[in-house]
XYZ file of C-alpha atoms in Angstrom:
439
model
C 26.251 30.955 -10.367
C 24.498 34.200 -11.260
C 22.549 32.568 -14.100
C 21.740 29.600 -11.945
C 20.122 31.883 -9.205
C 18.322 33.787 -11.914
C 16.893 30.615 -13.376
C 15.969 29.245 -9.944
C 14.248 32.511 -9.108
C 12.286 32.307 -12.331
C 11.156 28.829 -11.779
C 10.080 29.541 -8.135
C 8.167 32.456 -9.388
C 6.285 30.341 -11.852
C 5.548 27.712 -9.284
C 4.204 30.184 -6.826
C 2.277 32.588 -8.954
C 1.333 30.762 -12.139
C 0.228 27.287 -11.334
C -2.402 27.914 -8.676
C -4.234 30.168 -11.088
C -3.773 28.162 -14.221
C -7.506 27.838 -14.753
C -7.893 31.675 -15.062
C -5.669 32.001 -18.184
C -2.819 33.812 -16.411
C -0.474 36.255 -18.236
C 3.237 35.877 -18.003
C 5.415 38.595 -19.325
C 8.760 37.138 -20.419
C 11.736 38.832 -21.879
C 13.856 36.923 -24.352
C 16.634 36.136 -21.878
C 14.075 34.911 -19.217
C 12.569 32.685 -21.887
C 15.945 31.254 -22.702
C 16.698 30.611 -19.020
C 13.383 28.856 -18.558
C 13.956 26.739 -21.678
C 17.403 25.689 -20.485
C 15.818 24.383 -17.210
C 12.470 23.016 -18.385
C 12.806 22.039 -22.107
C 12.281 18.193 -22.470
C 14.525 18.067 -25.517
C 17.432 19.725 -23.620
C 16.773 17.305 -20.728
C 17.189 14.292 -23.072
C 20.498 15.615 -24.246
C 21.660 16.067 -20.658
C 20.878 12.450 -19.870
C 22.964 11.555 -23.004
C 25.842 13.626 -21.524
C 25.528 11.754 -18.233
C 25.679 8.485 -20.173
C 28.820 9.577 -21.872
C 30.321 10.669 -18.530
C 29.607 7.199 -17.094
C 31.285 5.617 -20.189
C 34.487 7.467 -19.315
C 34.364 5.934 -15.756
C 33.810 2.591 -17.285
C 36.817 2.981 -19.650
C 38.924 4.146 -16.631
C 38.083 1.022 -14.623
C 40.214 -0.969 -17.050
C 43.200 0.369 -15.189
C 42.060 -1.258 -11.945
C 43.220 -4.689 -10.966
C 41.080 -7.733 -11.983
C 40.310 -10.241 -9.209
C 38.773 -13.650 -9.900
C 37.508 -15.985 -7.294
C 36.151 -19.462 -7.833
C 34.727 -21.926 -5.334
C 33.204 -25.399 -6.094
C 32.233 -28.568 -4.295
C 31.734 -31.819 -6.272
C 30.971 -35.629 -5.881
C 33.752 -37.820 -7.350
C 32.938 -41.351 -8.563
C 35.194 -44.399 -8.154
C 38.212 -44.790 -10.421
C 38.343 -47.365 -13.215
C 41.599 -48.651 -14.437
C 42.351 -50.878 -17.482
C 45.081 -51.614 -20.025
C 45.400 -49.464 -23.091
C 43.201 -52.007 -25.035
C 40.517 -51.618 -22.278
C 41.184 -55.182 -20.955
C 41.712 -56.257 -17.323
C 39.664 -53.434 -15.968
C 39.259 -52.965 -12.202
C 37.699 -50.299 -9.747
C 39.779 -48.310 -7.382
C 38.369 -46.555 -4.402
C 38.196 -42.625 -4.687
C 37.396 -40.042 -2.063
C 33.954 -38.924 -3.072
C 34.097 -35.329 -1.833
C 35.931 -32.965 -4.096
C 36.566 -29.168 -3.370
C 38.281 -26.300 -5.244
C 38.987 -22.758 -4.241
C 41.065 -20.357 -6.395
C 41.740 -16.609 -6.239
C 43.709 -14.824 -8.888
C 44.560 -11.074 -9.194
C 46.092 -9.391 -12.193
C 47.131 -5.847 -13.007
C 47.814 -4.769 -16.577
C 51.099 -2.688 -16.595
C 51.351 -2.380 -20.494
C 48.838 -2.852 -23.231
C 50.324 -0.895 -26.048
C 48.251 2.212 -25.179
C 45.023 0.477 -25.704
C 43.501 1.374 -22.233
C 44.627 5.080 -22.443
C 43.350 5.397 -26.021
C 39.914 3.995 -25.027
C 39.717 6.423 -22.102
C 40.599 9.285 -24.462
C 37.952 8.093 -26.953
C 35.319 8.025 -24.190
C 36.331 11.546 -23.078
C 35.928 12.740 -26.669
C 32.602 11.124 -26.842
C 31.641 13.033 -23.763
C 32.751 16.313 -25.273
C 30.585 15.478 -28.384
C 27.666 14.926 -26.061
C 28.321 18.341 -24.483
C 28.356 19.985 -27.796
C 25.111 18.203 -28.687
C 23.588 19.928 -25.704
C 25.062 23.296 -26.820
C 23.667 22.685 -30.323
C 20.316 21.695 -29.100
C 20.039 24.559 -26.792
C 20.738 26.928 -29.747
C 18.176 25.113 -31.857
C 15.534 25.424 -29.085
C 16.456 29.098 -28.462
C 16.207 29.971 -32.139
C 12.830 28.225 -32.383
C 11.550 30.076 -29.320
C 12.829 33.566 -30.405
C 11.427 32.983 -33.881
C 8.035 32.317 -32.417
C 8.291 35.046 -29.838
C 9.275 37.653 -32.456
C 6.571 36.513 -34.819
C 4.060 36.775 -32.043
C 5.344 40.205 -31.212
C 5.016 41.136 -34.870
C 1.337 39.840 -34.976
C 0.521 41.702 -31.869
C 1.807 44.924 -33.370
C -0.194 44.185 -36.493
C -3.290 43.495 -34.354
C -2.846 46.889 -32.698
C -2.561 48.612 -36.129
C -5.605 46.804 -37.408
C -7.634 47.652 -34.272
C -6.645 51.337 -34.764
C -7.585 51.291 -38.347
C -10.993 49.493 -37.635
C -11.691 52.327 -35.076
C -10.850 54.915 -37.798
C -12.957 53.170 -40.303
C -15.984 52.988 -38.071
C -15.585 56.714 -37.346
C -15.360 57.512 -41.017
C -18.336 55.364 -41.610
C -20.223 57.436 -39.030
C -19.192 60.638 -40.696
C -20.304 59.250 -44.135
C -23.695 58.212 -42.757
C -24.049 61.782 -41.451
C -23.201 63.188 -44.831
C -25.649 60.777 -46.519
C -28.343 62.107 -44.276
C -27.448 65.571 -45.598
C -27.449 64.373 -49.153
C -23.699 64.809 -49.556
C -22.657 61.140 -49.831
C -23.855 58.171 -51.788
C -24.910 54.662 -50.562
C -22.140 53.245 -52.638
C -19.586 55.159 -50.522
C -20.973 53.503 -47.341
C -20.981 50.033 -48.980
C -17.283 50.302 -49.948
C -16.192 51.352 -46.359
C -18.406 48.680 -44.840
C -16.651 46.128 -47.108
C -13.285 47.533 -45.929
C -14.355 47.194 -42.315
C -15.277 43.552 -42.764
C -11.914 42.883 -44.405
C -10.168 44.486 -41.556
C -12.061 42.601 -38.934
C -11.434 39.202 -40.847
C -7.747 40.020 -40.971
C -7.733 40.834 -37.239
C -9.410 37.533 -36.431
C -6.841 35.576 -38.439
C -3.950 37.441 -36.673
C -5.466 36.632 -33.253
C -5.703 32.984 -34.208
C -2.077 32.963 -35.348
C -1.111 34.464 -32.035
C -2.936 31.732 -30.168
C -1.108 29.070 -32.186
C 2.284 30.594 -31.474
C 1.524 31.145 -27.792
C 0.635 27.386 -27.574
C 3.813 26.424 -29.226
C 5.893 28.547 -26.677
C 3.944 27.310 -23.666
C 4.486 23.644 -24.825
C 8.298 23.974 -25.306
C 8.614 25.839 -21.942
C 6.373 23.309 -20.248
C 4.088 25.881 -18.799
C 0.378 25.314 -18.023
C -1.490 25.145 -21.308
C -3.783 28.078 -20.567
C -0.814 30.425 -19.886
C -0.776 33.564 -22.066
C 2.581 34.754 -22.762
C 3.005 38.495 -22.907
C 5.957 39.798 -25.075
C 8.295 42.491 -23.615
C 7.061 45.741 -25.086
C 10.401 47.465 -24.476
C 12.216 44.894 -26.745
C 12.381 47.203 -29.721
C 13.434 50.407 -27.799
C 17.041 49.403 -28.284
C 17.941 47.732 -31.589
C 21.312 45.836 -31.921
C 24.264 47.623 -33.497
C 26.079 46.653 -36.720
C 29.462 45.172 -36.362
C 32.068 43.891 -38.802
C 31.604 40.757 -40.604
C 35.060 39.464 -39.508
C 33.798 39.459 -35.835
C 31.009 37.068 -36.745
C 33.206 34.900 -38.857
C 35.815 34.610 -36.106
C 33.042 33.901 -33.518
C 31.652 31.156 -35.707
C 35.107 29.584 -36.106
C 35.481 29.516 -32.300
C 32.000 28.813 -31.056
C 30.114 26.814 -33.709
C 29.276 23.437 -32.077
C 29.057 21.821 -35.498
C 32.592 22.827 -36.376
C 33.814 21.765 -32.935
C 32.270 18.418 -33.401
C 34.037 17.980 -36.581
C 37.273 18.794 -34.938
C 36.556 16.135 -32.369
C 35.681 13.590 -34.969
C 39.165 14.009 -36.381
C 40.687 13.404 -32.932
C 38.501 10.323 -32.461
C 39.586 8.891 -35.811
C 43.339 9.463 -34.813
C 42.934 7.794 -31.534
C 41.064 4.950 -33.173
C 44.039 4.460 -35.478
C 46.267 4.233 -32.304
C 43.808 1.802 -30.782
C 44.007 -0.568 -33.748
C 47.838 -0.362 -33.834
C 47.868 -1.339 -30.144
C 46.385 -4.714 -31.161
C 49.915 -5.574 -32.656
C 51.667 -5.016 -29.375
C 51.852 -7.437 -26.451
C 50.015 -6.797 -23.187
C 51.875 -7.373 -19.899
C 50.285 -8.084 -16.587
C 51.365 -8.802 -13.004
C 49.833 -12.010 -11.548
C 49.255 -13.257 -8.064
C 46.999 -16.121 -6.966
C 46.193 -18.911 -4.435
C 44.708 -22.355 -5.090
C 43.304 -24.972 -2.749
C 42.204 -28.382 -4.292
C 41.275 -31.684 -2.837
C 41.560 -34.601 -3.103
C 44.900 -35.059 -4.885
C 43.707 -37.053 -8.032
C 47.086 -36.959 -9.950
C 48.381 -39.864 -7.743
C 47.218 -43.396 -7.955
C 45.666 -44.262 -5.703
C 44.287 -40.679 -5.103
C 45.334 -38.989 -1.859
C 42.493 -37.699 0.327
C 43.986 -34.401 1.321
C 43.997 -30.867 0.250
C 46.726 -29.269 -1.877
C 47.331 -25.542 -1.434
C 49.753 -23.378 -3.425
C 50.236 -19.801 -4.356
C 52.111 -17.915 -6.987
C 53.270 -14.493 -8.184
C 54.608 -13.617 -11.546
C 54.308 -11.700 -14.744
C 52.389 -12.672 -17.808
C 52.816 -11.692 -21.436
C 50.092 -12.083 -24.044
C 50.705 -11.550 -27.747
C 48.297 -12.243 -30.553
C 50.537 -13.231 -33.402
C 47.685 -13.165 -35.935
C 47.364 -9.422 -35.294
C 50.572 -8.819 -37.177
C 48.712 -9.478 -40.470
C 45.070 -8.992 -39.526
C 45.279 -5.400 -38.459
C 46.886 -4.170 -41.642
C 43.493 -3.624 -43.291
C 42.005 -2.207 -40.169
C 44.636 0.434 -39.958
C 44.167 1.410 -43.634
C 40.437 1.639 -42.991
C 41.129 3.773 -39.954
C 43.328 6.138 -41.961
C 40.606 6.471 -44.583
C 38.158 7.419 -41.791
C 40.560 10.118 -40.500
C 41.015 11.535 -43.938
C 37.266 11.590 -44.384
C 36.827 13.346 -40.920
C 39.350 16.014 -42.065
C 37.521 16.554 -45.357
C 34.198 16.888 -43.544
C 35.748 19.463 -41.280
C 36.837 21.544 -44.205
C 33.503 21.201 -45.759
C 31.767 22.286 -42.537
C 34.106 25.219 -42.393
C 33.387 26.426 -45.870
C 29.615 25.973 -45.385
C 29.809 27.827 -42.120
C 31.570 30.710 -43.722
C 28.918 30.938 -46.509
C 26.020 30.669 -43.930
C 27.563 33.418 -41.705
C 28.057 35.659 -44.813
C 24.436 35.258 -45.831
C 23.086 35.865 -42.328
C 25.334 38.987 -42.030
C 24.111 40.380 -45.419
C 20.570 39.886 -44.322
C 21.186 41.559 -40.918
C 22.637 44.606 -42.894
C 19.792 44.480 -45.315
C 17.225 44.689 -42.476
C 18.425 48.118 -41.500
C 18.170 49.452 -44.978
C 14.652 48.059 -45.151
C 13.730 49.635 -41.872
C 15.026 53.086 -42.933
C 13.085 52.737 -46.218
C 9.810 51.835 -44.373
C 10.241 54.671 -41.906
C 10.359 57.089 -44.847
C 7.502 55.363 -46.560
C 5.375 55.704 -43.324
C 6.204 59.495 -43.134
C 4.951 59.943 -46.671
C 2.039 57.673 -46.291
C 0.910 59.645 -43.164
C 1.448 63.066 -44.812
C -0.613 61.831 -47.794
C -3.397 60.567 -45.579
C -3.681 63.821 -43.644
C -3.793 65.808 -46.935
C -6.412 63.612 -48.533
C -8.383 63.376 -45.281
C -8.527 67.161 -45.111
C -9.374 67.463 -48.650
C -12.169 64.860 -48.349
C -13.772 66.487 -45.281
C -13.871 69.713 -47.223
C -15.471 67.928 -50.256
C -12.288 68.382 -52.288
C -11.385 64.647 -52.726
C -13.259 61.584 -53.762
C -13.997 58.582 -51.504
C -11.714 56.425 -53.669
C -8.880 58.732 -52.934
C -9.558 58.534 -49.215
C -9.735 54.752 -49.412
C -6.408 54.458 -51.183
C -4.749 56.786 -48.643
C -6.055 54.838 -45.788
C -4.834 51.561 -47.228
C -1.300 53.042 -47.990
C -1.047 54.277 -44.460
C -2.120 50.841 -42.957
C 0.362 49.047 -45.201
C 3.120 51.431 -44.112
C 2.508 51.054 -40.490
C 2.513 47.268 -40.720
C 5.787 47.338 -42.781
C 7.517 49.500 -40.184
C 6.539 47.203 -37.248
C 7.620 44.238 -39.291
C 10.914 45.905 -40.263
C 11.971 46.611 -36.588
C 11.236 43.003 -35.604
C 13.013 41.618 -38.640
C 16.127 43.426 -37.470
C 15.971 41.478 -34.216
C 15.167 38.230 -36.011
C 18.118 38.571 -38.340
C 20.409 39.440 -35.388
C 19.446 36.312 -33.493
C 19.760 34.286 -36.610
C 23.310 35.683 -37.031
C 24.042 34.694 -33.486
C 22.596 31.285 -34.037
C 24.646 30.400 -37.167
C 27.804 31.733 -35.513
C 27.192 29.520 -32.540
C 26.632 32.318 -30.034
C 22.971 32.320 -29.257
């Protein structure tokens, strides 16, 4: 209920604040959880799977209706021609009068009381199919969420890179201004200015490419979330303030075994195959039903001459139906069903092995991302210290412009790698949650 209220509030907020100003390129700041809630409510893909779940739910009701009594009613009126009588060799034929109006009314009700488990097994199979549809929704939700969080974090990474590039462009322009001043004093060469102008153009080009990539990712997010096309999604700047903590691999393996929708679907497939075996075996058993009916016919044509009266009779009883041919026809079907069950069991074991491998890989990458981050932090410290030393030496004419250029590029690369490393920790965390079925 709490999640429902939160999702409803978010949708109402969008309707009231976003859509009236769609033409003004509104900014919408979304956290990852808010984005997930919006996707669960608005994603067309998830909506399609929800319809499939409703279809499976209705199939359960259809299967359950087989337990209800069956009632057949027939009503007819007809014109009867005169009777013609003859010997068996078709000689001495003569006409006999016949009442020309015929009528028939019949009603029959039947209630199956035993069908060898066929009805209950069909209901169970329909319920299993409904559970599979629900797992399809869960799997699709996680696929959509992982797609969204991947684009969201990539956009975050690009925005961080954009800020770093903008900062370095400002520094490069300031440095160019200083070099121009030194050139006027005869302390710098034209070649120094050319090299830094070339670096400035390269930085500006890279910034343009990053901004274009951000636009593309923003459009993908807006499309999946079904927001107005001109909406600009603003990432949550506090996202990286608290990074996820490491935990034991056994925790993630256990979570995957309990939560993975693919593994749960494989378990349901085994159940389906076993119930399908029971359903086929039920064909070899008789079906028993209670019967009750009433019939009204006229005229009575079994007498000669026919009697122009109505004949009404009713009956109650019990009926037994047994298909004798099923005793030898279903043998091959049962064998085929057993092979299907065995295949489903082997598929489950295969999925289980693959799941353990995938979780292991994701966990190793998650651990690795922390090591990479620590390494990049140290690299940034060293690059910053080196840049400050070289910059001071250059300003005091104790270093060449090439040294300054190398130090600036090293610092830029280190800043980008640190920003990327923090986001990679989050990406690998969400990937681990996804493969373990808990995103």
